[in-house]
Structure formats: structure tokens, C-alpha cells
mmCIF file of C-alpha atoms in Angstrom:
data_model
loop_
_atom_site.group_PDB
_atom_site.id
_atom_site.type_symbol
_atom_site.label_atom_id
_atom_site.label_comp_id
_atom_site.label_asym_id
_atom_site.label_seq_id
_atom_site.Cartn_x
_atom_site.Cartn_y
_atom_site.Cartn_z
ATOM 1 C CA MET A 145 -27.349 26.001 -71.323
ATOM 2 C CA ILE A 146 -23.776 25.944 -70.979
ATOM 3 C CA VAL A 147 -23.579 26.270 -67.406
ATOM 4 C CA ARG A 148 -26.158 23.438 -66.840
ATOM 5 C CA GLN A 149 -23.901 21.045 -68.875
ATOM 6 C CA PHE A 150 -20.956 22.060 -66.813
ATOM 7 C CA LEU A 151 -22.859 21.385 -63.494
ATOM 8 C CA SER A 152 -23.855 18.055 -65.043
ATOM 9 C CA TRP A 153 -20.141 17.063 -66.091
ATOM 10 C CA VAL A 154 -18.434 18.624 -63.086
ATOM 11 C CA ARG A 155 -20.060 16.139 -60.838
ATOM 12 C CA THR A 156 -17.932 13.100 -62.244
ATOM 13 C CA ALA A 157 -14.962 14.711 -63.622
ATOM 14 C CA PRO A 158 -11.758 14.237 -62.028
ATOM 15 C CA ALA A 159 -10.578 16.853 -59.359
ATOM 16 C CA GLY A 160 -7.870 18.219 -61.601
ATOM 17 C CA GLU A 161 -10.187 18.595 -64.545
ATOM 18 C CA ARG A 162 -12.679 20.312 -62.562
ATOM 19 C CA ALA A 163 -10.080 22.628 -61.094
ATOM 20 C CA ASP A 164 -9.216 23.762 -64.590
ATOM 21 C CA ALA A 165 -12.777 24.133 -65.813
ATOM 22 C CA THR A 166 -13.349 26.149 -62.611
ATOM 23 C CA ARG A 167 -10.670 28.409 -63.325
ATOM 24 C CA ALA A 168 -11.811 28.910 -67.042
ATOM 25 C CA LEU A 169 -15.444 29.534 -65.572
ATOM 26 C CA ALA A 170 -14.099 32.204 -63.210
ATOM 27 C CA ARG A 171 -12.221 34.195 -65.746
ATOM 28 C CA ALA A 172 -15.385 33.985 -68.041
ATOM 29 C CA TRP A 173 -17.362 35.666 -65.212
ATOM 30 C CA LEU A 174 -14.793 38.181 -64.965
ATOM 31 C CA ILE A 175 -13.769 39.048 -68.584
ATOM 32 C CA SER A 176 -16.501 37.474 -71.215
ATOM 33 C CA ASP A 177 -19.551 39.245 -72.053
ATOM 34 C CA LEU A 178 -22.025 37.513 -70.609
ATOM 35 C CA THR A 179 -25.661 38.224 -70.630
ATOM 36 C CA ASP A 180 -27.340 38.606 -67.331
ATOM 37 C CA GLU A 181 -29.083 35.154 -67.350
ATOM 38 C CA ASP A 182 -25.621 33.460 -68.154
ATOM 39 C CA ARG A 183 -23.833 35.609 -65.310
ATOM 40 C CA GLY A 184 -26.296 34.795 -62.725
ATOM 41 C CA ALA A 185 -26.033 31.033 -63.785
ATOM 42 C CA ALA A 186 -22.044 31.259 -63.664
ATOM 43 C CA GLU A 187 -22.171 33.022 -60.473
ATOM 44 C CA GLY A 188 -24.700 30.090 -58.999
ATOM 45 C CA ALA A 189 -22.424 27.616 -60.471
ATOM 46 C CA LEU A 190 -19.154 28.973 -58.620
ATOM 47 C CA LEU A 191 -21.049 29.542 -55.497
ATOM 48 C CA MET A 192 -21.742 25.438 -55.549
ATOM 49 C CA LEU A 193 -18.230 24.962 -56.353
ATOM 50 C CA LEU A 194 -17.242 26.525 -52.791
ATOM 51 C CA ASP A 195 -18.632 23.150 -51.544
ATOM 52 C CA ASP A 196 -16.221 21.084 -53.657
ATOM 53 C CA PRO A 197 -14.364 18.348 -51.829
ATOM 54 C CA SER A 198 -11.344 19.214 -53.485
ATOM 55 C CA PRO A 199 -9.145 22.085 -52.345
ATOM 56 C CA LEU A 200 -7.708 22.136 -56.082
ATOM 57 C CA VAL A 201 -11.073 23.540 -57.581
ATOM 58 C CA ARG A 202 -11.482 26.226 -54.621
ATOM 59 C CA GLN A 203 -7.812 27.084 -54.975
ATOM 60 C CA ALA A 204 -8.337 27.792 -58.545
ATOM 61 C CA MET A 205 -11.303 29.921 -58.039
ATOM 62 C CA ALA A 206 -9.198 31.869 -55.281
ATOM 63 C CA GLU A 207 -6.259 32.412 -57.636
ATOM 64 C CA VAL A 208 -8.484 33.817 -60.471
ATOM 65 C CA PHE A 209 -10.456 36.248 -58.099
ATOM 66 C CA ALA A 210 -7.475 37.307 -55.673
ATOM 67 C CA ARG A 211 -6.629 40.548 -57.169
ATOM 68 C CA SER A 212 -10.048 41.498 -58.775
ATOM 69 C CA ASN A 213 -12.221 44.764 -57.654
ATOM 70 C CA ASP A 214 -15.313 42.941 -59.629
ATOM 71 C CA ALA A 215 -14.822 39.415 -58.247
ATOM 72 C CA PRO A 216 -18.144 38.285 -56.472
ATOM 73 C CA ALA A 217 -18.056 39.689 -52.891
ATOM 74 C CA ALA A 218 -19.832 36.528 -51.410
ATOM 75 C CA ILE A 219 -17.286 34.241 -53.114
ATOM 76 C CA VAL A 220 -14.478 36.388 -51.849
ATOM 77 C CA GLN A 221 -15.871 36.271 -48.409
ATOM 78 C CA ALA A 222 -16.406 32.418 -48.530
ATOM 79 C CA LEU A 223 -12.598 31.656 -49.878
ATOM 80 C CA SER A 224 -10.833 33.814 -47.192
ATOM 81 C CA SER A 225 -12.421 31.454 -44.678
ATOM 82 C CA ASP A 226 -11.312 28.453 -46.416
ATOM 83 C CA GLN A 227 -8.085 26.268 -45.518
ATOM 84 C CA PRO A 228 -5.079 28.316 -45.637
ATOM 85 C CA SER A 229 -3.851 26.895 -49.135
ATOM 86 C CA VAL A 230 -7.169 28.088 -50.736
ATOM 87 C CA ALA A 231 -7.326 31.257 -48.680
ATOM 88 C CA ALA A 232 -4.022 32.605 -48.779
ATOM 89 C CA PRO A 233 -4.095 34.374 -52.471
ATOM 90 C CA ILE A 234 -7.360 36.110 -51.357
ATOM 91 C CA LEU A 235 -6.030 37.016 -47.973
ATOM 92 C CA GLU A 236 -2.542 38.527 -49.381
ATOM 93 C CA HIS A 237 -4.033 40.399 -52.497
ATOM 94 C CA SER A 238 -7.970 40.715 -52.374
ATOM 95 C CA PRO A 239 -8.920 44.671 -52.469
ATOM 96 C CA LEU A 240 -12.525 43.412 -51.516
ATOM 97 C CA LEU A 241 -11.465 42.741 -48.026
ATOM 98 C CA ILE A 242 -11.791 45.732 -45.445
ATOM 99 C CA ASP A 243 -10.063 46.066 -42.279
ATOM 100 C CA ALA A 244 -12.567 44.526 -40.047
ATOM 101 C CA ASP A 245 -12.434 41.214 -42.172
ATOM 102 C CA LEU A 246 -8.706 41.187 -41.907
ATOM 103 C CA VAL A 247 -8.588 41.858 -38.181
ATOM 104 C CA ASP A 248 -11.258 39.023 -37.540
ATOM 105 C CA ILE A 249 -9.174 36.520 -39.698
ATOM 106 C CA VAL A 250 -5.976 37.197 -37.635
ATOM 107 C CA ALA A 251 -7.437 36.775 -34.596
ATOM 108 C CA THR A 252 -9.462 33.554 -35.632
ATOM 109 C CA GLY A 253 -6.876 32.006 -38.389
ATOM 110 C CA ASN A 254 -3.837 30.093 -37.987
ATOM 111 C CA SER A 255 0.052 31.368 -38.528
ATOM 112 C CA ASP A 256 -0.214 30.651 -42.426
ATOM 113 C CA THR A 257 -3.334 33.094 -42.633
ATOM 114 C CA GLN A 258 -1.675 35.601 -40.469
ATOM 115 C CA CYS A 259 1.429 35.503 -42.433
ATOM 116 C CA ALA A 260 -0.525 35.837 -45.866
ATOM 117 C CA ILE A 261 -2.432 38.927 -44.557
ATOM 118 C CA ALA A 262 0.939 40.533 -43.187
ATOM 119 C CA ARG A 263 2.481 40.199 -46.833
ATOM 120 C CA ARG A 264 -0.336 42.505 -48.228
ATOM 121 C CA ILE A 265 0.651 45.594 -50.526
ATOM 122 C CA LYS A 266 -1.047 47.719 -47.881
ATOM 123 C CA VAL A 267 -1.638 46.530 -44.179
ATOM 124 C CA PRO A 268 -3.306 49.454 -42.371
ATOM 125 C CA ALA A 269 -2.501 50.044 -38.748
ATOM 126 C CA PRO A 270 -5.316 48.311 -37.049
ATOM 127 C CA VAL A 271 -4.533 45.224 -39.093
ATOM 128 C CA CYS A 272 -0.920 45.659 -37.777
ATOM 129 C CA ALA A 273 -1.823 46.004 -34.415
ATOM 130 C CA ALA A 274 -4.124 42.944 -34.298
ATOM 131 C CA ILE A 275 -1.071 40.801 -35.745
ATOM 132 C CA ALA A 276 1.334 42.404 -33.232
ATOM 133 C CA GLU A 277 -1.217 41.499 -30.505
ATOM 134 C CA VAL A 278 -2.097 37.999 -31.323
ATOM 135 C CA GLY A 279 -0.061 36.771 -34.425
ATOM 136 C CA SER A 280 2.521 34.085 -34.816
ATOM 137 C CA ALA A 281 6.425 35.331 -34.595
ATOM 138 C CA ALA A 282 6.287 34.200 -38.480
ATOM 139 C CA ALA A 283 3.401 36.965 -39.058
ATOM 140 C CA ALA A 284 5.275 39.347 -37.230
ATOM 141 C CA LEU A 285 8.474 38.674 -39.360
ATOM 142 C CA GLU A 286 6.468 39.303 -42.138
ATOM 143 C CA LEU A 287 5.286 42.380 -41.212
ATOM 144 C CA ILE A 288 8.554 43.539 -40.071
ATOM 145 C CA GLU A 289 9.805 42.835 -43.521
ATOM 146 C CA ASN A 290 6.827 44.387 -45.281
ATOM 147 C CA PRO A 291 7.794 48.189 -46.413
ATOM 148 C CA TYR A 292 4.150 48.768 -46.782
ATOM 149 C CA ALA A 293 2.856 47.823 -43.184
ATOM 150 C CA GLU A 294 1.776 50.927 -41.265
ATOM 151 C CA LEU A 295 3.040 49.978 -37.886
ATOM 152 C CA ALA A 296 2.064 52.186 -35.290
ATOM 153 C CA PRO A 297 5.038 52.622 -32.266
ATOM 154 C CA PHE A 298 2.938 50.853 -29.827
ATOM 155 C CA SER A 299 2.570 47.728 -32.332
ATOM 156 C CA TRP A 300 6.566 47.842 -32.822
ATOM 157 C CA ASP A 301 6.601 47.758 -28.669
ATOM 158 C CA ARG A 302 4.207 44.659 -28.480
ATOM 159 C CA ILE A 303 6.213 42.757 -31.263
ATOM 160 C CA VAL A 304 9.251 43.195 -28.858
ATOM 161 C CA GLU A 305 7.310 42.395 -26.206
ATOM 162 C CA ARG A 306 6.038 39.107 -27.573
ATOM 163 C CA HIS A 307 8.929 37.899 -29.811
ATOM 164 C CA GLY A 308 11.897 40.100 -29.004
ATOM 165 C CA HIS A 309 13.706 36.848 -27.491
ATOM 166 C CA LEU A 310 13.761 35.808 -31.019
ATOM 167 C CA ALA A 311 16.913 36.298 -33.030
ATOM 168 C CA ALA A 312 15.075 36.472 -36.470
ATOM 169 C CA ILE A 313 12.934 39.173 -35.114
ATOM 170 C CA ARG A 314 15.624 41.102 -33.419
ATOM 171 C CA GLU A 315 17.924 41.211 -36.498
ATOM 172 C CA ALA A 316 15.084 41.963 -38.923
ATOM 173 C CA MET A 317 14.048 44.943 -36.750
ATOM 174 C CA LEU A 318 17.516 46.259 -35.716
ATOM 175 C CA VAL A 319 18.345 46.779 -39.520
ATOM 176 C CA LEU A 320 15.675 48.966 -40.097
ATOM 177 C CA ASP A 321 16.827 52.863 -40.218
ATOM 178 C CA ASP A 322 13.389 54.067 -39.189
ATOM 179 C CA LEU A 323 12.799 52.043 -36.303
ATOM 180 C CA PRO A 324 11.718 54.367 -33.476
ATOM 181 C CA ALA A 325 14.685 54.672 -30.895
ATOM 182 C CA ALA A 326 12.542 53.587 -27.806
ATOM 183 C CA THR A 327 11.800 50.138 -29.578
ATOM 184 C CA ARG A 328 15.455 49.638 -30.520
ATOM 185 C CA ALA A 329 16.172 50.129 -26.811
ATOM 186 C CA ALA A 330 13.607 47.536 -26.003
ATOM 187 C CA LEU A 331 15.046 45.035 -28.495
ATOM 188 C CA VAL A 332 18.477 45.927 -26.957
ATOM 189 C CA ASP A 333 17.182 45.095 -23.167
ATOM 190 C CA LYS A 334 15.518 41.673 -24.694
ATOM 191 C CA LEU A 335 18.943 40.830 -26.428
ATOM 192 C CA SER A 336 20.755 41.510 -22.989
ATOM 193 C CA GLU A 337 18.244 39.586 -21.040
ATOM 194 C CA THR A 338 18.257 36.655 -23.639
ATOM 195 C CA LEU A 339 22.383 36.652 -23.277
ATOM 196 C CA ALA A 340 22.216 36.806 -19.350
ATOM 197 C CA GLN A 341 19.880 33.707 -19.263
ATOM 198 C CA PHE A 342 22.052 31.632 -21.865
ATOM 199 C CA VAL A 343 25.432 32.260 -19.738
ATOM 200 C CA VAL A 344 23.585 31.423 -16.527
ATOM 201 C CA ALA A 345 22.185 28.355 -17.882
ATOM 202 C CA LYS A 346 25.426 27.501 -19.102
ATOM 203 C CA ASN A 347 27.135 28.047 -16.082
ATOM 204 C CA TRP A 348 29.521 30.295 -17.412
ATOM 205 C CA LEU A 349 28.672 33.331 -14.870
ATOM 206 C CA SER A 350 26.808 33.704 -11.806
ATOM 207 C CA ALA A 351 23.484 35.210 -12.125
ATOM 208 C CA ASP A 352 24.776 38.454 -10.401
ATOM 209 C CA ARG A 353 27.724 38.671 -12.509
ATOM 210 C CA ALA A 354 25.676 37.904 -15.703
ATOM 211 C CA GLY A 355 22.957 40.673 -14.658
ATOM 212 C CA GLN A 356 25.768 43.056 -14.358
ATOM 213 C CA VAL A 357 27.391 42.514 -17.321
ATOM 214 C CA ALA A 358 24.100 42.650 -19.138
ATOM 215 C CA CYS A 359 22.977 45.734 -17.642
ATOM 216 C CA GLU A 360 26.464 47.637 -18.506
ATOM 217 C CA ALA A 361 26.164 46.300 -22.186
ATOM 218 C CA ARG A 362 22.552 47.647 -22.409
ATOM 219 C CA ASP A 363 23.446 51.370 -21.154
ATOM 220 C CA ARG A 364 26.320 51.434 -23.533
ATOM 221 C CA SER A 365 23.946 50.500 -26.392
ATOM 222 C CA THR A 366 21.147 52.805 -25.074
ATOM 223 C CA ILE A 367 23.928 55.542 -25.244
ATOM 224 C CA ASN A 368 24.762 54.660 -28.541
ATOM 225 C CA ILE A 369 21.045 54.573 -29.710
ATOM 226 C CA ALA A 370 20.364 58.243 -27.815
ATOM 227 C CA SER A 371 23.381 59.879 -29.614
ATOM 228 C CA ARG A 372 21.503 59.176 -33.085
ATOM 229 C CA SER A 373 18.173 60.453 -31.776
ATOM 230 C CA ARG A 374 16.858 63.778 -31.772
ATOM 231 C CA GLY A 375 13.791 65.790 -30.608
ATOM 232 C CA GLU A 376 10.581 63.940 -30.089
ATOM 233 C CA GLU A 377 12.567 60.745 -30.580
ATOM 234 C CA LEU A 378 14.798 61.046 -27.879
ATOM 235 C CA ARG A 379 12.202 62.198 -25.588
ATOM 236 C CA GLY A 380 10.129 58.930 -26.555
ATOM 237 C CA LEU A 381 13.285 57.130 -25.648
ATOM 238 C CA VAL A 382 13.884 58.949 -22.364
ATOM 239 C CA GLN A 383 10.172 58.193 -21.776
ATOM 240 C CA HIS A 384 10.728 54.672 -22.460
ATOM 241 C CA LEU A 385 13.993 54.154 -20.267
ATOM 242 C CA ARG A 386 11.799 55.849 -17.473
ATOM 243 C CA THR A 387 8.915 53.603 -17.678
ATOM 244 C CA THR A 388 11.313 50.694 -17.484
ATOM 245 C CA SER A 389 13.405 52.003 -14.622
ATOM 246 C CA GLN A 390 16.316 52.278 -16.776
ATOM 247 C CA LEU A 391 16.893 56.118 -16.234
ATOM 248 C CA THR A 392 19.034 55.792 -13.506
ATOM 249 C CA ALA A 393 21.724 58.289 -12.096
ATOM 250 C CA GLY A 394 24.235 56.097 -13.719
ATOM 251 C CA LEU A 395 23.124 55.985 -17.142
ATOM 252 C CA ILE A 396 22.622 60.041 -16.917
ATOM 253 C CA LEU A 397 26.127 60.235 -15.409
ATOM 254 C CA ARG A 398 27.384 58.087 -18.274
ATOM 255 C CA ALA A 399 25.415 60.282 -20.874
ATOM 256 C CA LEU A 400 27.263 63.515 -19.426
ATOM 257 C CA LEU A 401 30.470 61.867 -19.155
ATOM 258 C CA SER A 402 30.121 60.836 -22.949
ATOM 259 C CA GLY A 403 29.460 64.618 -23.763
ATOM 260 C CA ASN A 404 25.879 63.895 -24.580
ATOM 261 C CA VAL A 405 24.146 67.323 -23.574
ATOM 262 C CA GLU A 406 20.793 66.428 -25.165
ATOM 263 C CA LEU A 407 20.455 63.292 -23.533
ATOM 264 C CA PHE A 408 21.500 64.505 -20.124
ATOM 265 C CA GLU A 409 19.200 67.463 -20.471
ATOM 266 C CA THR A 410 16.364 65.454 -21.962
ATOM 267 C CA ALA A 411 16.605 63.014 -18.952
ATOM 268 C CA LEU A 412 16.698 65.865 -16.321
ATOM 269 C CA SER A 413 13.622 67.627 -17.937
ATOM 270 C CA GLU A 414 11.791 64.200 -17.730
ATOM 271 C CA LEU A 415 12.661 63.390 -14.107
ATOM 272 C CA ALA A 416 12.279 67.132 -12.960
ATOM 273 C CA ASP A 417 9.117 67.576 -14.922
ATOM 274 C CA LEU A 418 10.589 70.977 -16.161
ATOM 275 C CA PRO A 419 10.667 72.174 -19.891
ATOM 276 C CA ARG A 420 14.095 71.369 -21.299
ATOM 277 C CA ALA A 421 14.674 75.187 -22.361
ATOM 278 C CA ARG A 422 14.232 75.849 -18.271
ATOM 279 C CA VAL A 423 16.621 72.727 -17.786
ATOM 280 C CA SER A 424 19.185 74.040 -20.317
ATOM 281 C CA GLY A 425 19.123 77.307 -18.663
ATOM 282 C CA LEU A 426 19.902 76.193 -15.231
ATOM 283 C CA LEU A 427 22.783 74.286 -16.170
ATOM 284 C CA LYS A 428 24.168 77.288 -18.402
ATOM 285 C CA ASP A 429 23.944 79.202 -14.858
ATOM 286 C CA ARG A 430 27.138 77.128 -13.803
ATOM 287 C CA GLY A 431 26.000 77.569 -10.168
ATOM 288 C CA THR A 432 26.288 75.021 -7.807
ATOM 289 C CA ALA A 433 22.938 75.808 -6.208
ATOM 290 C CA SER A 434 21.363 75.851 -9.336
ATOM 291 C CA LEU A 435 22.535 72.354 -10.435
ATOM 292 C CA HIS A 436 22.041 70.829 -6.991
ATOM 293 C CA ALA A 437 18.229 71.942 -6.841
ATOM 294 C CA LEU A 438 17.639 70.442 -10.300
ATOM 295 C CA LEU A 439 19.345 67.235 -9.537
ATOM 296 C CA ARG A 440 17.315 67.019 -6.171
ATOM 297 C CA ARG A 441 13.917 67.799 -8.031
ATOM 298 C CA ALA A 442 14.726 65.071 -10.655
ATOM 299 C CA GLY A 443 15.331 62.427 -7.872
ATOM 300 C CA ILE A 444 19.095 61.934 -8.504
ATOM 301 C CA PRO A 445 21.000 60.604 -5.101
ATOM 302 C CA GLU A 446 22.580 63.445 -3.411
ATOM 303 C CA THR A 447 25.883 61.121 -3.019
ATOM 304 C CA THR A 448 26.429 61.746 -6.830
ATOM 305 C CA PHE A 449 26.110 65.599 -7.039
ATOM 306 C CA ASP A 450 29.562 66.210 -6.709
ATOM 307 C CA ALA A 451 30.329 63.915 -9.845
ATOM 308 C CA PHE A 452 27.730 65.548 -11.840
ATOM 309 C CA ARG A 453 29.182 69.116 -11.052
ATOM 310 C CA VAL A 454 32.905 68.201 -12.036
ATOM 311 C CA ALA A 455 31.589 66.209 -15.068
ATOM 312 C CA LEU A 456 29.485 69.433 -15.970
ATOM 313 C CA ASP A 457 32.438 71.556 -15.299
ATOM 314 C CA ALA A 458 34.585 69.587 -17.600
ATOM 315 C CA CYS A 459 32.041 69.247 -20.400
ATOM 316 C CA HIS A 460 32.056 73.296 -20.250
ATOM 317 C CA GLU A 461 35.799 73.709 -20.489
ATOM 318 C CA THR A 462 36.117 70.740 -23.479
ATOM 319 C CA GLY A 463 32.895 71.246 -25.139
ATOM 320 C CA PHE A 464 30.137 68.791 -25.603
ATOM 321 C CA ALA A 465 30.157 66.146 -28.151
ATOM 322 C CA ASP A 466 29.328 67.128 -31.715
ATOM 323 C CA THR A 467 28.972 64.078 -33.603
ATOM 324 C CA ALA A 468 27.052 60.847 -32.856
ATOM 325 C CA SER A 469 29.793 58.839 -32.250
ATOM 326 C CA GLY A 470 31.425 61.179 -30.231
ATOM 327 C CA ALA A 471 28.242 61.322 -27.877
ATOM 328 C CA ALA A 472 28.172 57.562 -27.661
ATOM 329 C CA ARG A 473 31.350 56.579 -25.507
ATOM 330 C CA LEU A 474 32.939 57.717 -22.574
ATOM 331 C CA ARG A 475 35.515 60.311 -22.456
ATOM 332 C CA ARG A 476 38.599 59.032 -20.673
ATOM 333 C CA ARG A 477 39.897 62.574 -19.327
ATOM 334 C CA MET A 478 36.477 63.643 -18.033
ATOM 335 C CA VAL A 479 36.010 60.407 -16.294
ATOM 336 C CA GLU A 480 39.235 60.276 -14.823
ATOM 337 C CA ARG A 481 38.907 63.796 -13.623
ATOM 338 C CA VAL A 482 35.678 62.951 -11.959
ATOM 339 C CA LEU A 483 37.031 59.707 -10.567
ATOM 340 C CA THR A 484 40.203 61.829 -9.168
ATOM 341 C CA HIS A 485 37.779 64.388 -7.329
ATOM 342 C CA CYS A 486 35.465 61.546 -5.842
ATOM 343 C CA ALA A 487 38.396 59.477 -4.748
ATOM 344 C CA THR A 488 39.517 62.030 -2.533
ATOM 345 C CA ASP A 489 36.239 62.928 -1.212
ATOM 346 C CA ARG A 490 35.709 61.149 1.885
ATOM 347 C CA ASP A 491 31.842 61.531 1.666
ATOM 348 C CA ALA A 492 31.968 59.803 -1.982
ATOM 349 C CA ALA A 493 29.843 56.673 -1.906
ATOM 350 C CA GLU A 494 31.588 53.407 -2.516
ATOM 351 C CA PRO A 495 28.830 52.420 -5.298
ATOM 352 C CA LEU A 496 29.746 55.859 -6.862
ATOM 353 C CA LEU A 497 33.637 54.930 -6.707
ATOM 354 C CA ILE A 498 33.049 51.405 -8.211
ATOM 355 C CA LEU A 499 30.839 53.007 -11.052
ATOM 356 C CA LEU A 500 33.522 55.452 -11.859
ATOM 357 C CA ARG A 501 36.391 52.767 -11.677
ATOM 358 C CA ARG A 502 34.340 50.791 -14.384
ATOM 359 C CA PHE A 503 33.661 53.961 -16.595
ATOM 360 C CA ALA A 504 37.457 54.489 -16.317
ATOM 361 C CA THR A 505 38.611 51.108 -17.353
ATOM 362 C CA GLU A 506 36.011 51.102 -19.971
ATOM 363 C CA SER A 507 37.162 54.473 -21.686
ATOM 364 C CA ALA A 508 40.879 53.378 -21.245
ATOM 365 C CA ARG A 509 40.093 50.365 -23.327
ATOM 366 C CA GLU A 510 37.949 52.092 -26.070
ATOM 367 C CA GLU A 511 40.772 55.015 -26.373
ATOM 368 C CA ALA A 512 43.123 52.184 -26.882
ATOM 369 C CA ARG A 513 40.817 50.245 -29.339
ATOM 370 C CA MET A 514 40.616 53.692 -31.271
ATOM 371 C CA LEU A 515 44.501 54.277 -31.360
ATOM 372 C CA CYS A 516 45.036 50.810 -32.777
ATOM 373 C CA ASP A 517 42.753 51.378 -35.475
ATOM 374 C CA GLU A 518 44.103 54.650 -36.330
ATOM 375 C CA VAL A 519 47.808 53.017 -36.382
ATOM 376 C CA MET A 520 46.203 50.097 -38.509
ATOM 377 C CA ALA A 521 44.713 52.720 -40.993
ATOM 378 C CA GLU A 522 47.971 54.881 -41.090
ATOM 379 C CA ASP A 523 50.020 51.255 -41.836
ATOM 380 C CA PHE A 524 47.494 50.598 -44.558
ATOM 381 C CA VAL A 525 47.600 53.748 -46.225
ATOM 382 C CA ALA A 526 51.574 53.839 -45.964
ATOM 383 C CA GLY A 527 51.400 50.164 -47.371
ATOM 384 C CA ILE A 528 49.433 51.243 -50.414
ATOM 385 C CA GLU A 529 51.507 54.348 -51.038
ATOM 386 C CA PHE A 530 54.918 52.176 -51.258
ATOM 387 C CA GLY A 531 53.406 49.457 -53.229
ATOM 388 C CA LEU A 532 53.544 46.998 -50.484
ATOM 389 C CA ILE A 533 49.592 46.600 -50.593
ATOM 390 C CA ALA A 534 47.484 46.238 -53.630
ATOM 391 C CA ALA A 535 45.234 49.390 -54.077
#
């Protein structure tokens, strides 16, 4: 009887009052002790209200049913396909939507609906994959910032591929401690590419010079990322570098001249298709023939063999890097030793000498920066001790 009176009244009531009444009816359906007859009538009235011309009415219903496990499934499904302002609470919170529902809505919805799904407390891997594949940049950003999103490595990579040129996406991803090393490297590559295009468009550098600068910056960042990676993560990074044609002899030589034995061995293992333990054994043998055979199998140009031999000898004498920061920068003495040897070698290729000279300049500047930082730190401590600087 009450439901009939409600249906009669709702046809002429203002939108705001209809919304309030709908909210009350939805709550009654959830929490009141209704008879089966009244519950069926109430559900019928709510189903009818799905056709109400005012979104306020449907939005009121969505807000009540959004978090409930007991909400009418048919109503929840209908509300999830409504306009974004109505569907948002359902898409963001409803436990009644299964993965297939969410994937379908991501594929057919707009950015607002995709963002609502990306904000869910739990976003399963298939839904994350759908957002990564077809979602807007805003939805991808919501996903990145959602600690409960189950993003698989390929979904991270797809987001980088589609949206990595956007600063907001890069910044949100780079601050994540658990971001896969390969994905971090892909982001750096996107950043390098974006910056190179920018300076060329501004006519600040020629395309060739901008590309060279970007490549050098990318290689430095790659070594830095690799210095903080271990095991399977490092292997994944090396495989990414190989797939993207970045695993060059120059990068591998930079790794060795930085004392990063893990990256050096993993790279040769990947290129030579040998177990890393086998590669490590060949390198410890310290025989020129073993080293040359390994480099040749890995496809390293023969013109660089002597540079690798001298660098490896220097590493054995001085020791490999034992800290992440130590494995991220070139060692000046090692670089100069290799450069001196190659500069007196008549068979040394000019591109190798150019590369080593760049390494020498970079390592000298890095050493100068570190020295200045140490001097400034000592002066700061002395200033505190003598009361010249407030602690």
C-alpha cells in the first residue's frame, strides 16, 4: 500500500524530493524488516526509478547501494552503465561487479568511468591490464597512485608506452620504490626522447647533438638503475635493454668502468646465451683468449676487446664496486688507464677513443663534484663546531 502511494506521489514531486524519497526507499530495502510482498514492491519501484529523467534520483540510489553486498544485482548493473555522475559510486565501490563487468566498462566507458574503476580498493590484474591498454591518461594516473592495484609488469610497460611522455605519469611512477627496473628504464628513455624533441623544437641543439646528449643521459641513468637492481630484476632490465637495442658495447663498457660486475656479467650472459655462473668463471680465468671468446660470442665488436681487457684487469686490481652509489658512476682512474692504453694503440678505432674521452671528461667532472661536496660538508661541520653556524 505504501509503495503504491509512493509511486503515485513520485510522478509529480520535484526532482530534489524524489531523490530524497528514493534514498529513503533504498535504505529501507537494505535495512528494514520488510515482508516479502513489500520487498518485492519496493524493488519494483526502485527498478522503475531507474528511468527517472533526473540524474539526482538515480545518483541517490547509487550512493545507497554502492558499498552493499545485499543490493539488488539488477539495479547495480543498471546503475553501473548510467552516466558517469550516477555510475561513479557503483564503479568505485560496489562488490557486486565482477572482473568481466569492470573490463567491459573500461573498454566502453569514458575517462570518468575509467578513473572511478581505477580508484577501487582492489583492482585485479585483468582490470589493470584493461586500463593500461585502453584507459585514459587520467585513469592510468589513478591506477599508479592506487596502492591496491595489481599491476603486472606488462601493464606497467603499456602505461609507459602510451603515456610515458606525460610528466605527471613519469613523476608518479618514478617515486615508487617497487617499480620494476625495466619499467624505470623505459620511463627514462621516454623522458630522454621527450627532452631531445623539446630542445630540437626550440632550435637549442641540432637533432644529432640532442640525440647524442639524450643517449648519454639515458646510459648514465640506466647504470644508476642497474646499480640498485639484483637477481631477476636485473635480468629483466638487461632483457629490456636488449629488446630496445640499448644493450650496446658502449653501455656494457660503461658498466665495467663503473665497477658494476653484476651488470657486466648479466649483459654478457644474455648476449652470449650462457649461464651467468659460466660467464663469471670465464672472466675469473683472466685469460685473454677466454675473454675474447666470450666477447666474440656476445657479439661485441673486436675493436673494443682491448678496452674490455684493460678495464677488467683494472677491476681485478682495484676491486669491483661494493655499494649502489659506487656502481653508478665511472671510475676516473680506470677510465684514464683504458684511454691511455687505447690512445697508444694504432689499431684502436676512432669511435672507441671518442667514447673513452667522453667517459674521461664525465668521470673527471663527477670526481670534482664529489670533492666539492666533501669540502662543503667539512666546512659546514667546522662552522657548527666553532659556533659560526647554528646547529
